[in-house]
mmCIF file of C-alpha atoms in Angstrom:
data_model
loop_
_atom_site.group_PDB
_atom_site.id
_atom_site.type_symbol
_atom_site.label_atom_id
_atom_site.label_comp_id
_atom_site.label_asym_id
_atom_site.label_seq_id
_atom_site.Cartn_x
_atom_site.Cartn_y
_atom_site.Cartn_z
ATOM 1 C CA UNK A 15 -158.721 -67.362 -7.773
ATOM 2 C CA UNK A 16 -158.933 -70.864 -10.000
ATOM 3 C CA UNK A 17 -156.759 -68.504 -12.705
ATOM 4 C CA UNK A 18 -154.391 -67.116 -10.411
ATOM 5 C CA UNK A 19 -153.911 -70.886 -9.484
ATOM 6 C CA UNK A 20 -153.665 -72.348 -12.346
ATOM 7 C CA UNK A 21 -150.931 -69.425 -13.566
ATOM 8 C CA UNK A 22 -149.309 -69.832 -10.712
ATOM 9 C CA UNK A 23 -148.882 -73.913 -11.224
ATOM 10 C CA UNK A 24 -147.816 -73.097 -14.930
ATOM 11 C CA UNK A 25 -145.039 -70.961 -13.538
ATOM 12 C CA UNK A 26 -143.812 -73.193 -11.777
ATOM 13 C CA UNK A 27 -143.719 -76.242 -14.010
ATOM 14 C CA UNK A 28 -142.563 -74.358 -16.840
ATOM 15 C CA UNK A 29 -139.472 -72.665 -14.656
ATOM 16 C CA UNK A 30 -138.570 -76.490 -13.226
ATOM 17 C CA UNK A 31 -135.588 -78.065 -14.485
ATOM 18 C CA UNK A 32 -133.857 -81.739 -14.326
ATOM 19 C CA UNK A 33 -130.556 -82.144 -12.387
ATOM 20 C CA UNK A 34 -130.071 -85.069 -13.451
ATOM 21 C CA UNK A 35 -126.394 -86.004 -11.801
ATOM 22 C CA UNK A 36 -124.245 -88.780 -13.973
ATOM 23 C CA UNK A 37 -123.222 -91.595 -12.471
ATOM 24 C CA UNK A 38 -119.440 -92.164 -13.133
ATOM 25 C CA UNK A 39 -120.330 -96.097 -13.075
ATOM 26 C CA UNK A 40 -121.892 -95.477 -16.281
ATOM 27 C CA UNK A 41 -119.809 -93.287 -18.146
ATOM 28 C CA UNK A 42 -117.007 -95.271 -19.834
ATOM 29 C CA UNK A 43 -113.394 -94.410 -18.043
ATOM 30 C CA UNK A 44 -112.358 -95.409 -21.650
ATOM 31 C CA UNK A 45 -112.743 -94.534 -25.261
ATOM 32 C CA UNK A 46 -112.922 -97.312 -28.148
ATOM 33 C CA UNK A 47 -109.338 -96.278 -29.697
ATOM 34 C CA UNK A 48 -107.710 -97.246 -26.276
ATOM 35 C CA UNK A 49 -109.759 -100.726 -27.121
ATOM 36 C CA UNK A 50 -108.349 -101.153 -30.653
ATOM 37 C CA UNK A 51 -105.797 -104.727 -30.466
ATOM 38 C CA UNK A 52 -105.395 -108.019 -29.271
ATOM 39 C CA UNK A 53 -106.475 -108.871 -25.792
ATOM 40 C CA UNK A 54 -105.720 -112.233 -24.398
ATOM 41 C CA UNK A 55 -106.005 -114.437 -21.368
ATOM 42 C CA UNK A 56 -103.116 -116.001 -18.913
ATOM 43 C CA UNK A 57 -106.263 -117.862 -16.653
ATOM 44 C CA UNK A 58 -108.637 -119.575 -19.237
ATOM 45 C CA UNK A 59 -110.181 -122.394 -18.051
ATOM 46 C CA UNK A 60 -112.650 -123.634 -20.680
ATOM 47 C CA UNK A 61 -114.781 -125.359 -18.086
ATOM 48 C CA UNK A 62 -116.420 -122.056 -17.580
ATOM 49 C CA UNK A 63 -115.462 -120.196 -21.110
ATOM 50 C CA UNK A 64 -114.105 -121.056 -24.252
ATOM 51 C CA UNK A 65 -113.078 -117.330 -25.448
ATOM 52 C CA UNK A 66 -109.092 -117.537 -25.396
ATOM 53 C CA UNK A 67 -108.112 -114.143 -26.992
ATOM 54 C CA UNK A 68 -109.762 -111.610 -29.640
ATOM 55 C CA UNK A 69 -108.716 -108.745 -31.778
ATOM 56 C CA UNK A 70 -110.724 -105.487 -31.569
ATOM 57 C CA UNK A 71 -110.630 -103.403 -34.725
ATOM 58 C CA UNK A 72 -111.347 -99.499 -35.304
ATOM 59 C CA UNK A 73 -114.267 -100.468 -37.800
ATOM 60 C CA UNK A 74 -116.156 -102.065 -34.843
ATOM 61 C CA UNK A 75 -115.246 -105.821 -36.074
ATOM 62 C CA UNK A 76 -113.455 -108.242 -34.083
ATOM 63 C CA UNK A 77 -111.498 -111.458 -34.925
ATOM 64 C CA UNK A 78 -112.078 -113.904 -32.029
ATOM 65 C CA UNK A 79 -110.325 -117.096 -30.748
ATOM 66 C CA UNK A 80 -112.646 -119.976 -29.120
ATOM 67 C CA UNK A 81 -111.273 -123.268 -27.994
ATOM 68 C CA UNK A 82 -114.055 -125.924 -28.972
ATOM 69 C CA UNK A 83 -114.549 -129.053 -27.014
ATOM 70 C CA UNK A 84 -111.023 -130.724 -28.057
ATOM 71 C CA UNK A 85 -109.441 -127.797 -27.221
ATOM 72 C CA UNK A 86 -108.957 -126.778 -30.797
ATOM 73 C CA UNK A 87 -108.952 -122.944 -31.528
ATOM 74 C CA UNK A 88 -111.779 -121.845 -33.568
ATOM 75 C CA UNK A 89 -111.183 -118.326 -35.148
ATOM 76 C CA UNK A 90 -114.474 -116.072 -35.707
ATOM 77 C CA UNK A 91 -114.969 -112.741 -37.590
ATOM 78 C CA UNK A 92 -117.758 -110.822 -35.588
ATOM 79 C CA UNK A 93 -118.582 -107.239 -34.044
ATOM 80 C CA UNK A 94 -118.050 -105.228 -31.173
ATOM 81 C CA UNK A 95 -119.489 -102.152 -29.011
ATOM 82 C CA UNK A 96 -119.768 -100.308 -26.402
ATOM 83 C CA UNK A 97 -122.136 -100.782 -23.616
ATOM 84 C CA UNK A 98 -123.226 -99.678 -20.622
ATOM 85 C CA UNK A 99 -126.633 -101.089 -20.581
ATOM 86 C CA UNK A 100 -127.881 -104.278 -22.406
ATOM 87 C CA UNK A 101 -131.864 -104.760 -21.638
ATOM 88 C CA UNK A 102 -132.716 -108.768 -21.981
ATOM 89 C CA UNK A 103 -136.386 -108.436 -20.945
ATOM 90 C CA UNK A 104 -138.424 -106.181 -18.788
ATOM 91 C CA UNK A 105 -137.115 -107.938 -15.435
ATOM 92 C CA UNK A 106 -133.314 -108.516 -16.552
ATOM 93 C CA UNK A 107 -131.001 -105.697 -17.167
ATOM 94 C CA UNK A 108 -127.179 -106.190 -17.654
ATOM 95 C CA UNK A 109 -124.466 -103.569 -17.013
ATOM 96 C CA UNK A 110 -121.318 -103.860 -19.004
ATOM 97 C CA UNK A 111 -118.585 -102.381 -20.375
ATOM 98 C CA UNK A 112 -118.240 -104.318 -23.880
ATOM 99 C CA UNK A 113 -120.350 -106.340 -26.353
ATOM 100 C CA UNK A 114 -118.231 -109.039 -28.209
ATOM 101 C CA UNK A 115 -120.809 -110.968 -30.598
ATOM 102 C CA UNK A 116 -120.256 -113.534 -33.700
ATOM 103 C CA UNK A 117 -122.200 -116.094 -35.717
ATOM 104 C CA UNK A 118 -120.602 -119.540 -34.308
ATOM 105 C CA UNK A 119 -122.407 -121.355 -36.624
ATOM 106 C CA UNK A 120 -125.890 -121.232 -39.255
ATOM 107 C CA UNK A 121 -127.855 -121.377 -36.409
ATOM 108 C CA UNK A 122 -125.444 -120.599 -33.234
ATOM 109 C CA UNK A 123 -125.238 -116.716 -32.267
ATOM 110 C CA UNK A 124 -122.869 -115.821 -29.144
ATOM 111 C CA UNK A 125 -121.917 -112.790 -27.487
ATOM 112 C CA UNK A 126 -119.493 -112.272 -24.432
ATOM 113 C CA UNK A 127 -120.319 -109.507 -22.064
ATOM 114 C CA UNK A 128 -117.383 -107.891 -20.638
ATOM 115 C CA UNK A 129 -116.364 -105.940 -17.370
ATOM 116 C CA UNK A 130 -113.761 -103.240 -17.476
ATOM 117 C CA UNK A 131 -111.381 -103.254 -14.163
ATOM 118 C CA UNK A 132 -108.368 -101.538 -13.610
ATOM 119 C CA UNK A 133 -105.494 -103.599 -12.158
ATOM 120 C CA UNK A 134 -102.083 -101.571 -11.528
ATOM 121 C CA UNK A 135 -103.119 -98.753 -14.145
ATOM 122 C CA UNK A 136 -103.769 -101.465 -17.094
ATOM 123 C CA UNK A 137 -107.317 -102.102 -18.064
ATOM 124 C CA UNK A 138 -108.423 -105.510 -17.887
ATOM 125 C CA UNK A 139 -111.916 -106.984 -19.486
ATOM 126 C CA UNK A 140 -113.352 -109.665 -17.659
ATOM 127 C CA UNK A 141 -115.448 -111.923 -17.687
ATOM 128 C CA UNK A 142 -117.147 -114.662 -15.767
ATOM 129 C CA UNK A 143 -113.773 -115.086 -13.339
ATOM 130 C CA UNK A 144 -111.253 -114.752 -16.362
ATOM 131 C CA UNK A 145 -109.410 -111.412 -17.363
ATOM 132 C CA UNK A 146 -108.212 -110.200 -21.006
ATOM 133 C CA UNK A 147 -105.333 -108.399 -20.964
ATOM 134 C CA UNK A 148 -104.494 -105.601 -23.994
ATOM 135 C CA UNK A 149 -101.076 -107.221 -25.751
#
């Protein structure tokens, strides 16, 4: 009986299968070549960011635009991808839609998480209360 069991479990584990369903929140609605340009801002308030435009390119770098604190434009080579998961520690997990990340200075790394929204067919990145627009 303890073998007729025992096949009978194996069966059964062996024949199971994962239906895992996708969640359309985390498939990208976009690919990276609909990504590829300059993407600026008409609402930047550099109270609450600094980024005023950037330039995504199809080898995954980026030139970006920062206004420092006399609203001077800074401009920064750095890198971009594609996320829909970012992991900071075991009790803080970010969804987003894009990675923007440069070295602001020797000892200075930034990145800008980004949103992707929709807004009368266009896409719009945002961020923190400001939207990018693709120009």
């Amino acid at each position: 009986m303890k073998t007729f069991s025992f096949l009978i479990t194996l069966i059964l584990l062996t024949s199971c299968q994962s239906n895992e369903q996708i969640n359309k929140e985390d498939v990208p609605s976009v690919t990276p070549s609909e990504l590829i340009g300059s993407w600026t801002t008409t609402n930047l308030n550099p109270d609450n960011i600094s980024l005023k435009g950037f330039e995504l390119k199809e080898d995954y770098t980026a030139t970006i635009h920062v206004l420092d604190s006399r609203n001077r434009t800074n401009i920064y080579k750095g890198k971009w991808v594609l996320t829909k998961e970012l992991k900071v520690n075991e009790m803080l997990n970010l969804k987003t839609f894009l990675s923007l990340e440069f070295q602001e200075s020797k000892n200075k790394r930034k990145t800008f998480l980004f949103k992707e929204d929709r807004e009368d067919g266009d896409l719009i990145l945002s961020i923190r209360g400001v939207d990018y627009k693709h120009i």
